[in-house]
PDB file of C-alpha atoms in Angstrom:
ATOM      1  CA  UNK A   1       7.655   2.563  72.144  1.00 83.00           C
ATOM      2  CA  UNK A   2       8.048   4.526  75.383  1.00 95.00           C
ATOM      3  CA  UNK A   3       6.019   2.306  77.685  1.00 97.00           C
ATOM      4  CA  UNK A   4       7.838   3.401  80.845  1.00 98.00           C
ATOM      5  CA  UNK A   5       8.295   7.165  81.141  1.00 98.00           C
ATOM      6  CA  UNK A   6      10.222   8.703  84.041  1.00 98.00           C
ATOM      7  CA  UNK A   7       9.203  12.252  84.960  1.00 98.00           C
ATOM      8  CA  UNK A   8      11.136  14.333  87.519  1.00 96.00           C
ATOM      9  CA  UNK A   9       8.707  16.760  89.196  1.00 95.00           C
ATOM     10  CA  UNK A  10       9.208  19.640  91.612  1.00 91.00           C
ATOM     11  CA  UNK A  11       5.828  21.389  91.438  1.00 91.00           C
ATOM     12  CA  UNK A  12       7.060  24.332  89.349  1.00 89.00           C
ATOM     13  CA  UNK A  13       5.254  25.513  86.226  1.00 91.00           C
ATOM     14  CA  UNK A  14       8.181  24.299  84.130  1.00 91.00           C
ATOM     15  CA  UNK A  15       8.046  20.872  85.743  1.00 93.00           C
ATOM     16  CA  UNK A  16       4.299  20.761  85.111  1.00 95.00           C
ATOM     17  CA  UNK A  17       4.886  21.411  81.402  1.00 95.00           C
ATOM     18  CA  UNK A  18       7.105  18.330  81.307  1.00 96.00           C
ATOM     19  CA  UNK A  19       4.493  16.343  83.235  1.00 98.00           C
ATOM     20  CA  UNK A  20       1.739  17.383  80.816  1.00 98.00           C
ATOM     21  CA  UNK A  21       3.836  16.284  77.832  1.00 97.00           C
ATOM     22  CA  UNK A  22       4.650  12.969  79.527  1.00 98.00           C
ATOM     23  CA  UNK A  23       0.936  12.400  80.184  1.00 98.00           C
ATOM     24  CA  UNK A  24       0.152  13.014  76.496  1.00 98.00           C
ATOM     25  CA  UNK A  25       2.881  10.575  75.437  1.00 98.00           C
ATOM     26  CA  UNK A  26       1.675   7.935  77.892  1.00 98.00           C
ATOM     27  CA  UNK A  27      -1.882   8.311  76.578  1.00 98.00           C
ATOM     28  CA  UNK A  28      -0.655   7.846  72.995  1.00 97.00           C
ATOM     29  CA  UNK A  29       1.530   4.841  73.740  1.00 97.00           C
ATOM     30  CA  UNK A  30      -0.648   3.306  76.484  1.00 97.00           C
ATOM     31  CA  UNK A  31       2.437   3.640  78.652  1.00 98.00           C
ATOM     32  CA  UNK A  32       2.845   4.374  82.328  1.00 98.00           C
ATOM     33  CA  UNK A  33       4.646   7.044  84.298  1.00 98.00           C
ATOM     34  CA  UNK A  34       6.969   7.015  87.253  1.00 98.00           C
ATOM     35  CA  UNK A  35       7.081  10.426  88.884  1.00 98.00           C
ATOM     36  CA  UNK A  36      10.198  11.174  90.917  1.00 98.00           C
ATOM     37  CA  UNK A  37      10.811  14.023  93.315  1.00 95.00           C
ATOM     38  CA  UNK A  38      14.353  14.523  94.593  1.00 92.00           C
ATOM     39  CA  UNK A  39      15.291  16.255  97.823  1.00 87.00           C
ATOM     40  CA  UNK A  40      18.867  17.415  97.365  1.00 76.00           C
ATOM     41  CA  UNK A  41      21.430  19.415  99.319  1.00 63.00           C
ATOM     42  CA  UNK A  42      20.268  22.709  97.802  1.00 59.00           C
ATOM     43  CA  UNK A  43      16.613  22.234  98.764  1.00 58.00           C
ATOM     44  CA  UNK A  44      17.732  21.138 102.241  1.00 59.00           C
ATOM     45  CA  UNK A  45      19.965  24.225 102.614  1.00 60.00           C
ATOM     46  CA  UNK A  46      17.169  26.508 101.409  1.00 58.00           C
ATOM     47  CA  UNK A  47      14.755  24.953 103.903  1.00 55.00           C
ATOM     48  CA  UNK A  48      17.261  25.464 106.699  1.00 54.00           C
ATOM     49  CA  UNK A  49      17.622  29.103 105.670  1.00 56.00           C
ATOM     50  CA  UNK A  50      13.869  29.652 105.344  1.00 56.00           C
ATOM     51  CA  UNK A  51      13.175  28.135 108.758  1.00 55.00           C
ATOM     52  CA  UNK A  52      16.376  29.273 110.473  1.00 57.00           C
ATOM     53  CA  UNK A  53      14.478  30.835 113.381  1.00 55.00           C
ATOM     54  CA  UNK A  54      12.612  27.619 114.080  1.00 53.00           C
ATOM     55  CA  UNK A  55      13.889  24.422 115.585  1.00 51.00           C
ATOM     56  CA  UNK A  56      12.515  21.482 113.732  1.00 64.00           C
ATOM     57  CA  UNK A  57      12.810  18.606 111.352  1.00 74.00           C
ATOM     58  CA  UNK A  58      13.781  20.283 108.064  1.00 74.00           C
ATOM     59  CA  UNK A  59      14.130  16.981 106.263  1.00 78.00           C
ATOM     60  CA  UNK A  60      10.645  16.034 107.472  1.00 83.00           C
ATOM     61  CA  UNK A  61       9.253  19.293 106.099  1.00 80.00           C
ATOM     62  CA  UNK A  62      10.933  18.665 102.737  1.00 84.00           C
ATOM     63  CA  UNK A  63       9.647  15.086 102.611  1.00 88.00           C
ATOM     64  CA  UNK A  64       6.127  16.256 103.386  1.00 91.00           C
ATOM     65  CA  UNK A  65       6.327  18.907 100.647  1.00 90.00           C
ATOM     66  CA  UNK A  66       7.809  16.359  98.211  1.00 92.00           C
ATOM     67  CA  UNK A  67       4.964  13.941  98.968  1.00 96.00           C
ATOM     68  CA  UNK A  68       2.463  16.739  98.297  1.00 96.00           C
ATOM     69  CA  UNK A  69       4.110  17.567  94.950  1.00 95.00           C
ATOM     70  CA  UNK A  70       4.066  13.901  93.958  1.00 98.00           C
ATOM     71  CA  UNK A  71       0.427  13.466  94.986  1.00 98.00           C
ATOM     72  CA  UNK A  72      -0.699  16.478  92.938  1.00 98.00           C
ATOM     73  CA  UNK A  73       1.222  15.206  89.904  1.00 98.00           C
ATOM     74  CA  UNK A  74      -0.153  11.681  90.413  1.00 98.00           C
ATOM     75  CA  UNK A  75      -3.700  13.062  90.475  1.00 98.00           C
ATOM     76  CA  UNK A  76      -3.107  14.896  87.168  1.00 98.00           C
ATOM     77  CA  UNK A  77      -1.932  11.692  85.501  1.00 98.00           C
ATOM     78  CA  UNK A  78      -4.669   9.537  87.027  1.00 98.00           C
ATOM     79  CA  UNK A  79      -7.350  12.037  85.967  1.00 98.00           C
ATOM     80  CA  UNK A  80      -5.985  11.741  82.415  1.00 98.00           C
ATOM     81  CA  UNK A  81      -6.336   7.949  82.586  1.00 98.00           C
ATOM     82  CA  UNK A  82      -2.618   7.186  82.805  1.00 98.00           C
ATOM     83  CA  UNK A  83      -1.114   4.505  85.060  1.00 98.00           C
ATOM     84  CA  UNK A  84       1.313   6.164  87.449  1.00 98.00           C
ATOM     85  CA  UNK A  85       3.581   5.422  90.371  1.00 98.00           C
ATOM     86  CA  UNK A  86       5.681   7.769  92.477  1.00 98.00           C
ATOM     87  CA  UNK A  87       9.125   7.799  94.058  1.00 97.00           C
ATOM     88  CA  UNK A  88      10.492  10.242  96.641  1.00 96.00           C
ATOM     89  CA  UNK A  89      14.288  10.262  96.859  1.00 94.00           C
ATOM     90  CA  UNK A  90      16.502  12.056  99.366  1.00 86.00           C
ATOM     91  CA  UNK A  91      20.110  11.092  99.094  1.00 79.00           C
ATOM     92  CA  UNK A  92      22.574  13.840  99.917  1.00 78.00           C
ATOM     93  CA  UNK A  93      25.603  11.993  98.602  1.00 79.00           C
ATOM     94  CA  UNK A  94      24.374  12.272  95.015  1.00 84.00           C
ATOM     95  CA  UNK A  95      23.169  15.150  92.852  1.00 86.00           C
ATOM     96  CA  UNK A  96      19.686  15.429  91.379  1.00 88.00           C
ATOM     97  CA  UNK A  97      20.840  14.340  87.945  1.00 90.00           C
ATOM     98  CA  UNK A  98      22.669  11.318  89.363  1.00 93.00           C
ATOM     99  CA  UNK A  99      19.550  10.209  91.235  1.00 93.00           C
ATOM    100  CA  UNK A 100      17.302  10.714  88.211  1.00 95.00           C
ATOM    101  CA  UNK A 101      19.603   8.821  85.836  1.00 96.00           C
ATOM    102  CA  UNK A 102      20.048   6.030  88.394  1.00 96.00           C
ATOM    103  CA  UNK A 103      16.259   5.778  88.730  1.00 97.00           C
ATOM    104  CA  UNK A 104      15.944   5.585  84.937  1.00 98.00           C
ATOM    105  CA  UNK A 105      18.410   2.694  84.826  1.00 97.00           C
ATOM    106  CA  UNK A 106      17.009   0.863  87.864  1.00 97.00           C
ATOM    107  CA  UNK A 107      13.289   1.033  86.943  1.00 97.00           C
ATOM    108  CA  UNK A 108      14.143   0.728  83.867  1.00 97.00           C
ATOM    109  CA  UNK A 109      12.661   3.656  81.929  1.00 98.00           C
ATOM    110  CA  UNK A 110      12.298   3.881  78.160  1.00 98.00           C
ATOM    111  CA  UNK A 111      12.280   7.699  78.226  1.00 98.00           C
ATOM    112  CA  UNK A 112      12.823  10.611  80.608  1.00 98.00           C
ATOM    113  CA  UNK A 113      10.606  13.677  80.143  1.00 97.00           C
ATOM    114  CA  UNK A 114      11.313  16.883  82.007  1.00 93.00           C
ATOM    115  CA  UNK A 115      10.627  20.563  81.811  1.00 91.00           C
ATOM    116  CA  UNK A 116      13.516  22.969  81.480  1.00 86.00           C
ATOM    117  CA  UNK A 117      13.874  26.705  81.855  1.00 73.00           C
ATOM    118  CA  UNK A 118      16.127  26.850  78.806  1.00 62.00           C
ATOM    119  CA  UNK A 119      18.616  29.148  80.536  1.00 54.00           C
ATOM    120  CA  UNK A 120      21.689  30.160  78.612  1.00 52.00           C
ATOM    121  CA  UNK A 121      24.857  32.068  79.297  1.00 45.00           C
ATOM    122  CA  UNK A 122      25.463  33.456  82.771  1.00 42.00           C
ATOM    123  CA  UNK A 123      22.083  32.263  84.100  1.00 40.00           C
ATOM    124  CA  UNK A 124      22.990  28.690  83.244  1.00 40.00           C
ATOM    125  CA  UNK A 125      26.498  29.018  84.625  1.00 37.00           C
ATOM    126  CA  UNK A 126      25.300  30.474  87.916  1.00 34.00           C
ATOM    127  CA  UNK A 127      22.327  28.185  88.438  1.00 37.00           C
ATOM    128  CA  UNK A 128      23.670  25.066  86.759  1.00 45.00           C
ATOM    129  CA  UNK A 129      21.471  22.822  84.713  1.00 74.00           C
ATOM    130  CA  UNK A 130      20.091  19.561  86.041  1.00 84.00           C
ATOM    131  CA  UNK A 131      18.361  19.086  82.684  1.00 87.00           C
ATOM    132  CA  UNK A 132      21.672  19.356  80.836  1.00 87.00           C
ATOM    133  CA  UNK A 133      23.325  16.823  83.146  1.00 89.00           C
ATOM    134  CA  UNK A 134      20.395  14.424  82.821  1.00 92.00           C
ATOM    135  CA  UNK A 135      20.579  14.791  79.048  1.00 90.00           C
ATOM    136  CA  UNK A 136      24.322  14.035  79.063  1.00 91.00           C
ATOM    137  CA  UNK A 137      24.281  11.037  81.412  1.00 94.00           C
ATOM    138  CA  UNK A 138      20.872   9.401  80.940  1.00 96.00           C
ATOM    139  CA  UNK A 139      20.891   5.754  79.905  1.00 97.00           C
ATOM    140  CA  UNK A 140      17.729   6.353  77.818  1.00 98.00           C
ATOM    141  CA  UNK A 141      16.401   9.077  75.488  1.00 97.00           C
ATOM    142  CA  UNK A 142      15.462  12.383  77.119  1.00 96.00           C
ATOM    143  CA  UNK A 143      12.697  14.736  76.024  1.00 95.00           C
ATOM    144  CA  UNK A 144      13.221  18.301  77.260  1.00 93.00           C
ATOM    145  CA  UNK A 145      10.106  20.463  77.321  1.00 93.00           C
ATOM    146  CA  UNK A 146      11.171  24.072  77.247  1.00 88.00           C
ATOM    147  CA  UNK A 147       9.169  26.682  79.112  1.00 82.00           C
ATOM    148  CA  UNK A 148       7.612  29.177  76.684  1.00 79.00           C
ATOM    149  CA  UNK A 149       8.572  32.098  78.918  1.00 61.00           C
ATOM    150  CA  UNK A 150      12.222  31.170  78.396  1.00 47.00           C
ATOM    151  CA  UNK A 151      12.119  32.734  74.919  1.00 51.00           C
ATOM    152  CA  UNK A 152      10.444  35.917  76.080  1.00 51.00           C
ATOM    153  CA  UNK A 153      12.771  36.147  79.101  1.00 52.00           C
ATOM    154  CA  UNK A 154      15.832  35.789  76.839  1.00 54.00           C
ATOM    155  CA  UNK A 155      14.423  38.477  74.544  1.00 53.00           C
ATOM    156  CA  UNK A 156      13.752  40.787  77.517  1.00 49.00           C
ATOM    157  CA  UNK A 157      17.306  40.325  78.775  1.00 49.00           C
ATOM    158  CA  UNK A 158      18.717  41.062  75.318  1.00 49.00           C
ATOM    159  CA  UNK A 159      16.613  44.207  75.066  1.00 47.00           C
ATOM    160  CA  UNK A 160      17.614  45.389  78.533  1.00 44.00           C
ATOM    161  CA  UNK A 161      21.277  45.180  77.535  1.00 46.00           C
ATOM    162  CA  UNK A 162      20.823  47.639  74.659  1.00 44.00           C
ATOM    163  CA  UNK A 163      22.258  51.002  75.538  1.00 42.00           C
ATOM    164  CA  UNK A 164      20.595  54.198  74.417  1.00 43.00           C
ATOM    165  CA  UNK A 165      22.705  57.322  74.515  1.00 42.00           C
ATOM    166  CA  UNK A 166      21.244  60.791  74.232  1.00 46.00           C
ATOM    167  CA  UNK A 167      22.029  62.336  70.870  1.00 48.00           C
ATOM    168  CA  UNK A 168      24.101  65.072  72.598  1.00 48.00           C
ATOM    169  CA  UNK A 169      26.479  62.425  73.885  1.00 44.00           C
ATOM    170  CA  UNK A 170      27.234  61.508  70.303  1.00 45.00           C
ATOM    171  CA  UNK A 171      27.686  65.108  69.160  1.00 50.00           C
ATOM    172  CA  UNK A 172      24.589  64.947  66.975  1.00 48.00           C
ATOM    173  CA  UNK A 173      22.897  68.140  68.182  1.00 47.00           C
TER     174      UNK A 173
END
């Protein structure tokens, strides 16, 4: 059961929740992890924008940052006594979800574990959902670990949409 667990990581708190759950599963099953970090067109474009005033190797900067993210995640798993390997991918002809699902098939993984923001509605439409695409196209089971703040954020948005009118506007004076 779940001896080879693939974990996409990006260093975010949501990603770390997925990593922590994958570590717990690997400890229970005596399995091992493969951590993958993907450099995609969006991260490349954001790096170009962030460093637009500087000439330089943007892809090199992203690779260095990706290696740092992978090393920190590897240390977490190793400290927990879990066997782990890492993979840094940067292929601009494929999307993140395509690279993750291809990695799952090629390795081959028994399970993919990833954190998700749990966005719904307009937030999901605007930002897209790599987690949803991975879930749809993965060749193996997928465990989505939802960020706890997603519930409170959804509640806050719902409350901010409520409209309060002064009683005079309703003719209730």
